[in-house]
Amino acid sequence: MSSKGWFNLEAAAGTIPETQFFEGDSAFKVLGLTRTQRLYGFAGCYAIGLILSFLGTVMFIVGGLGPFSILYALGTIVSLIGTGFLIGFAKQIKLMFKPVRVVATIVFLSMIVMIFVAAFVLHNGTLCIIFVVLEYLAFLWYTLSYIPYARSAVLKVFGMA
């Protein structure tokens, strides 16, 4: 086995089990993406999303409410698209709207829209920040739904269980 370096997932493919995060997806079969390419796609989208969100935050501090909302929303969407590389885009959409996640998904997506409304219709920076916080909380709740008992543990920590 030839080594391509320490991050050689193709060589380790026999030792890494196929999990729900690497199940075959028709989009990936058509595109012919390897496991490594899918991980690079995820990492690239996530990094670009973080950079866009960070630039949006800088724009908010400088006073550009419109550029903030556009960059921040694009960053969030690009990061979300990145997770599609892990499990497949069609499967991701199906999982997002399962009953256990549907409320968090709807709140998350609606907060992206509300950030635009607060920036372009209401011209209110405070509401933008409130919607960003609500978006993060919805995304956290959505993410916790993938970890067994995580939501219950969080509720217990805050004395809500």
PDB file of C-alpha atoms in Angstrom:
ATOM      1  CA  MET A   1       0.000   0.000   0.000  1.00  0.00           C
ATOM      2  CA  SER A   2       1.515   3.300  -1.062  1.00  0.00           C
ATOM      3  CA  SER A   3       1.209   6.163   1.356  1.00  0.00           C
ATOM      4  CA  LYS A   4      -0.032   9.591   0.327  1.00  0.00           C
ATOM      5  CA  GLY A   5       0.627  11.043   3.751  1.00  0.00           C
ATOM      6  CA  TRP A   6      -1.077  10.963   7.114  1.00  0.00           C
ATOM      7  CA  PHE A   7      -4.483  11.956   5.670  1.00  0.00           C
ATOM      8  CA  ASN A   8      -4.853   9.043   3.254  1.00  0.00           C
ATOM      9  CA  LEU A   9      -8.474   7.973   3.639  1.00  0.00           C
ATOM     10  CA  GLU A  10      -8.500   5.931   0.464  1.00  0.00           C
ATOM     11  CA  ALA A  11      -5.812   3.585   1.827  1.00  0.00           C
ATOM     12  CA  ALA A  12      -7.651   3.320   5.130  1.00  0.00           C
ATOM     13  CA  ALA A  13     -10.999   2.649   3.444  1.00  0.00           C
ATOM     14  CA  GLY A  14     -10.924  -0.992   4.495  1.00  0.00           C
ATOM     15  CA  THR A  15     -10.565  -0.068   8.167  1.00  0.00           C
ATOM     16  CA  ILE A  16     -13.153   2.733   8.260  1.00  0.00           C
ATOM     17  CA  PRO A  17     -16.676   1.281   8.387  1.00  0.00           C
ATOM     18  CA  GLU A  18     -19.310   2.581   6.020  1.00  0.00           C
ATOM     19  CA  THR A  19     -21.630   4.506   8.309  1.00  0.00           C
ATOM     20  CA  GLN A  20     -24.695   6.603   7.647  1.00  0.00           C
ATOM     21  CA  PHE A  21     -22.362   9.499   6.887  1.00  0.00           C
ATOM     22  CA  PHE A  22     -20.789   7.722   3.922  1.00  0.00           C
ATOM     23  CA  GLU A  23     -23.647   5.696   2.510  1.00  0.00           C
ATOM     24  CA  GLY A  24     -23.824   5.628  -1.252  1.00  0.00           C
ATOM     25  CA  ASP A  25     -25.916   8.436  -2.674  1.00  0.00           C
ATOM     26  CA  SER A  26     -26.998   8.625  -6.283  1.00  0.00           C
ATOM     27  CA  ALA A  27     -25.553  12.133  -6.642  1.00  0.00           C
ATOM     28  CA  PHE A  28     -22.146  10.875  -5.558  1.00  0.00           C
ATOM     29  CA  LYS A  29     -22.337   7.788  -7.742  1.00  0.00           C
ATOM     30  CA  VAL A  30     -23.084   9.968 -10.756  1.00  0.00           C
ATOM     31  CA  LEU A  31     -20.334  12.424  -9.870  1.00  0.00           C
ATOM     32  CA  GLY A  32     -17.932   9.634  -8.956  1.00  0.00           C
ATOM     33  CA  LEU A  33     -16.727  11.331  -5.756  1.00  0.00           C
ATOM     34  CA  THR A  34     -14.517   9.266  -3.483  1.00  0.00           C
ATOM     35  CA  ARG A  35     -14.781   9.327   0.288  1.00  0.00           C
ATOM     36  CA  THR A  36     -11.779  11.665   0.470  1.00  0.00           C
ATOM     37  CA  GLN A  37     -13.268  14.024  -2.104  1.00  0.00           C
ATOM     38  CA  ARG A  38     -16.523  14.102  -0.140  1.00  0.00           C
ATOM     39  CA  LEU A  39     -14.639  14.993   3.051  1.00  0.00           C
ATOM     40  CA  TYR A  40     -12.745  17.698   1.190  1.00  0.00           C
ATOM     41  CA  GLY A  41     -16.051  19.015  -0.158  1.00  0.00           C
ATOM     42  CA  PHE A  42     -17.463  19.144   3.359  1.00  0.00           C
ATOM     43  CA  ALA A  43     -14.351  20.795   4.824  1.00  0.00           C
ATOM     44  CA  GLY A  44     -14.119  23.291   1.969  1.00  0.00           C
ATOM     45  CA  CYS A  45     -17.763  24.324   2.212  1.00  0.00           C
ATOM     46  CA  TYR A  46     -17.557  24.566   5.981  1.00  0.00           C
ATOM     47  CA  ALA A  47     -14.405  26.714   5.818  1.00  0.00           C
ATOM     48  CA  ILE A  48     -15.881  28.995   3.136  1.00  0.00           C
ATOM     49  CA  GLY A  49     -19.071  29.274   5.191  1.00  0.00           C
ATOM     50  CA  LEU A  50     -17.124  30.280   8.290  1.00  0.00           C
ATOM     51  CA  ILE A  51     -15.132  32.864   6.335  1.00  0.00           C
ATOM     52  CA  LEU A  52     -18.296  34.358   4.834  1.00  0.00           C
ATOM     53  CA  SER A  53     -19.993  34.485   8.239  1.00  0.00           C
ATOM     54  CA  PHE A  54     -16.898  36.082   9.772  1.00  0.00           C
ATOM     55  CA  LEU A  55     -16.759  38.687   6.991  1.00  0.00           C
ATOM     56  CA  GLY A  56     -20.452  39.343   7.588  1.00  0.00           C
ATOM     57  CA  THR A  57     -19.742  39.916  11.262  1.00  0.00           C
ATOM     58  CA  VAL A  58     -16.978  42.365  10.349  1.00  0.00           C
ATOM     59  CA  MET A  59     -19.429  44.192   8.074  1.00  0.00           C
ATOM     60  CA  PHE A  60     -21.935  44.392  10.942  1.00  0.00           C
ATOM     61  CA  ILE A  61     -19.313  45.917  13.225  1.00  0.00           C
ATOM     62  CA  VAL A  62     -18.348  48.410  10.524  1.00  0.00           C
ATOM     63  CA  GLY A  63     -21.998  49.321  10.096  1.00  0.00           C
ATOM     64  CA  GLY A  64     -23.053  47.531   6.918  1.00  0.00           C
ATOM     65  CA  LEU A  65     -26.335  45.841   7.800  1.00  0.00           C
ATOM     66  CA  GLY A  66     -27.110  44.761   4.221  1.00  0.00           C
ATOM     67  CA  PRO A  67     -23.706  43.191   3.511  1.00  0.00           C
ATOM     68  CA  PHE A  68     -23.804  41.550   6.952  1.00  0.00           C
ATOM     69  CA  SER A  69     -27.092  39.805   6.257  1.00  0.00           C
ATOM     70  CA  ILE A  70     -26.034  38.657   2.781  1.00  0.00           C
ATOM     71  CA  LEU A  71     -22.608  37.373   3.842  1.00  0.00           C
ATOM     72  CA  TYR A  72     -23.890  35.788   7.036  1.00  0.00           C
ATOM     73  CA  ALA A  73     -26.783  34.005   5.300  1.00  0.00           C
ATOM     74  CA  LEU A  74     -24.521  32.820   2.467  1.00  0.00           C
ATOM     75  CA  GLY A  75     -22.039  31.516   5.031  1.00  0.00           C
ATOM     76  CA  THR A  76     -24.744  29.577   6.818  1.00  0.00           C
ATOM     77  CA  ILE A  77     -26.129  28.126   3.592  1.00  0.00           C
ATOM     78  CA  VAL A  78     -22.696  27.143   2.230  1.00  0.00           C
ATOM     79  CA  SER A  79     -21.873  25.420   5.538  1.00  0.00           C
ATOM     80  CA  LEU A  80     -25.179  23.569   5.425  1.00  0.00           C
ATOM     81  CA  ILE A  81     -24.508  22.476   1.838  1.00  0.00           C
ATOM     82  CA  GLY A  82     -21.178  21.107   3.038  1.00  0.00           C
ATOM     83  CA  THR A  83     -22.906  18.564   5.248  1.00  0.00           C
ATOM     84  CA  GLY A  84     -24.605  17.242   2.123  1.00  0.00           C
ATOM     85  CA  PHE A  85     -21.212  15.928   1.028  1.00  0.00           C
ATOM     86  CA  LEU A  86     -21.168  13.632   4.054  1.00  0.00           C
ATOM     87  CA  ILE A  87     -24.550  11.938   3.737  1.00  0.00           C
ATOM     88  CA  GLY A  88     -25.823  13.018   0.342  1.00  0.00           C
ATOM     89  CA  PHE A  89     -28.022  15.959  -0.470  1.00  0.00           C
ATOM     90  CA  ALA A  90     -31.314  14.087  -0.918  1.00  0.00           C
ATOM     91  CA  LYS A  91     -30.819  12.139   2.302  1.00  0.00           C
ATOM     92  CA  GLN A  92     -29.933  15.325   4.162  1.00  0.00           C
ATOM     93  CA  ILE A  93     -33.213  16.957   3.115  1.00  0.00           C
ATOM     94  CA  LYS A  94     -35.155  13.852   4.197  1.00  0.00           C
ATOM     95  CA  LEU A  95     -33.388  13.777   7.567  1.00  0.00           C
ATOM     96  CA  MET A  96     -33.914  17.503   8.126  1.00  0.00           C
ATOM     97  CA  PHE A  97     -37.667  17.109   7.896  1.00  0.00           C
ATOM     98  CA  LYS A  98     -38.046  14.009  10.064  1.00  0.00           C
ATOM     99  CA  PRO A  99     -40.532  14.639  12.892  1.00  0.00           C
ATOM    100  CA  VAL A 100     -37.751  14.818  15.501  1.00  0.00           C
ATOM    101  CA  ARG A 101     -36.048  17.680  13.600  1.00  0.00           C
ATOM    102  CA  VAL A 102     -38.782  19.439  11.670  1.00  0.00           C
ATOM    103  CA  VAL A 103     -39.402  22.223  14.198  1.00  0.00           C
ATOM    104  CA  ALA A 104     -35.698  23.003  14.575  1.00  0.00           C
ATOM    105  CA  THR A 105     -35.278  22.922  10.785  1.00  0.00           C
ATOM    106  CA  ILE A 106     -38.194  25.292  10.180  1.00  0.00           C
ATOM    107  CA  VAL A 107     -36.998  27.706  12.873  1.00  0.00           C
ATOM    108  CA  PHE A 108     -33.442  27.545  11.493  1.00  0.00           C
ATOM    109  CA  LEU A 109     -34.479  28.243   7.904  1.00  0.00           C
ATOM    110  CA  SER A 110     -37.017  30.900   8.881  1.00  0.00           C
ATOM    111  CA  MET A 111     -34.384  32.743  10.929  1.00  0.00           C
ATOM    112  CA  ILE A 112     -32.232  33.033   7.801  1.00  0.00           C
ATOM    113  CA  VAL A 113     -35.188  34.716   6.094  1.00  0.00           C
ATOM    114  CA  MET A 114     -35.862  36.899   9.142  1.00  0.00           C
ATOM    115  CA  ILE A 115     -32.257  38.136   9.123  1.00  0.00           C
ATOM    116  CA  PHE A 116     -32.920  39.505   5.619  1.00  0.00           C
ATOM    117  CA  VAL A 117     -36.230  41.006   6.731  1.00  0.00           C
ATOM    118  CA  ALA A 118     -34.604  42.709   9.712  1.00  0.00           C
ATOM    119  CA  ALA A 119     -31.766  44.056   7.544  1.00  0.00           C
ATOM    120  CA  PHE A 120     -33.540  45.133   4.356  1.00  0.00           C
ATOM    121  CA  VAL A 121     -37.139  45.799   5.391  1.00  0.00           C
ATOM    122  CA  LEU A 122     -36.889  46.899   9.020  1.00  0.00           C
ATOM    123  CA  HIS A 123     -33.286  48.215   8.945  1.00  0.00           C
ATOM    124  CA  ASN A 124     -32.861  47.010  12.526  1.00  0.00           C
ATOM    125  CA  GLY A 125     -29.443  45.695  13.616  1.00  0.00           C
ATOM    126  CA  THR A 126     -30.703  44.586  17.015  1.00  0.00           C
ATOM    127  CA  LEU A 127     -33.299  42.326  15.428  1.00  0.00           C
ATOM    128  CA  CYS A 128     -30.610  40.937  13.107  1.00  0.00           C
ATOM    129  CA  ILE A 129     -28.541  39.903  16.123  1.00  0.00           C
ATOM    130  CA  ILE A 130     -31.589  38.388  17.850  1.00  0.00           C
ATOM    131  CA  PHE A 131     -32.381  36.353  14.716  1.00  0.00           C
ATOM    132  CA  VAL A 132     -28.749  35.227  14.426  1.00  0.00           C
ATOM    133  CA  VAL A 133     -28.822  33.992  18.037  1.00  0.00           C
ATOM    134  CA  LEU A 134     -32.141  32.215  17.435  1.00  0.00           C
ATOM    135  CA  GLU A 135     -30.690  30.656  14.279  1.00  0.00           C
ATOM    136  CA  TYR A 136     -27.689  29.341  16.185  1.00  0.00           C
ATOM    137  CA  LEU A 137     -29.928  27.932  18.926  1.00  0.00           C
ATOM    138  CA  ALA A 138     -32.170  26.230  16.349  1.00  0.00           C
ATOM    139  CA  PHE A 139     -29.133  24.786  14.578  1.00  0.00           C
ATOM    140  CA  LEU A 140     -27.739  23.555  17.913  1.00  0.00           C
ATOM    141  CA  TRP A 141     -31.068  21.879  18.731  1.00  0.00           C
ATOM    142  CA  TYR A 142     -31.136  20.374  15.229  1.00  0.00           C
ATOM    143  CA  THR A 143     -27.582  19.046  15.623  1.00  0.00           C
ATOM    144  CA  LEU A 144     -28.293  17.595  19.061  1.00  0.00           C
ATOM    145  CA  SER A 145     -31.072  15.486  17.537  1.00  0.00           C
ATOM    146  CA  TYR A 146     -28.393  13.343  15.858  1.00  0.00           C
ATOM    147  CA  ILE A 147     -26.723  12.479  19.183  1.00  0.00           C
ATOM    148  CA  PRO A 148     -28.577   9.947  21.350  1.00  0.00           C
ATOM    149  CA  TYR A 149     -29.905  11.507  24.568  1.00  0.00           C
ATOM    150  CA  ALA A 150     -28.136  14.833  23.879  1.00  0.00           C
ATOM    151  CA  ARG A 151     -31.316  16.885  23.960  1.00  0.00           C
ATOM    152  CA  SER A 152     -32.357  15.265  27.235  1.00  0.00           C
ATOM    153  CA  ALA A 153     -28.951  16.002  28.739  1.00  0.00           C
ATOM    154  CA  VAL A 154     -29.106  19.666  27.697  1.00  0.00           C
ATOM    155  CA  LEU A 155     -32.595  20.017  29.144  1.00  0.00           C
ATOM    156  CA  LYS A 156     -31.401  18.478  32.427  1.00  0.00           C
ATOM    157  CA  VAL A 157     -28.443  20.883  32.595  1.00  0.00           C
ATOM    158  CA  PHE A 158     -30.830  23.803  32.340  1.00  0.00           C
ATOM    159  CA  GLY A 159     -33.323  22.257  34.764  1.00  0.00           C
ATOM    160  CA  MET A 160     -36.019  21.826  32.131  1.00  0.00           C
ATOM    161  CA  ALA A 161     -36.298  18.029  32.144  1.00  0.00           C
TER     162      ALA A 161
END
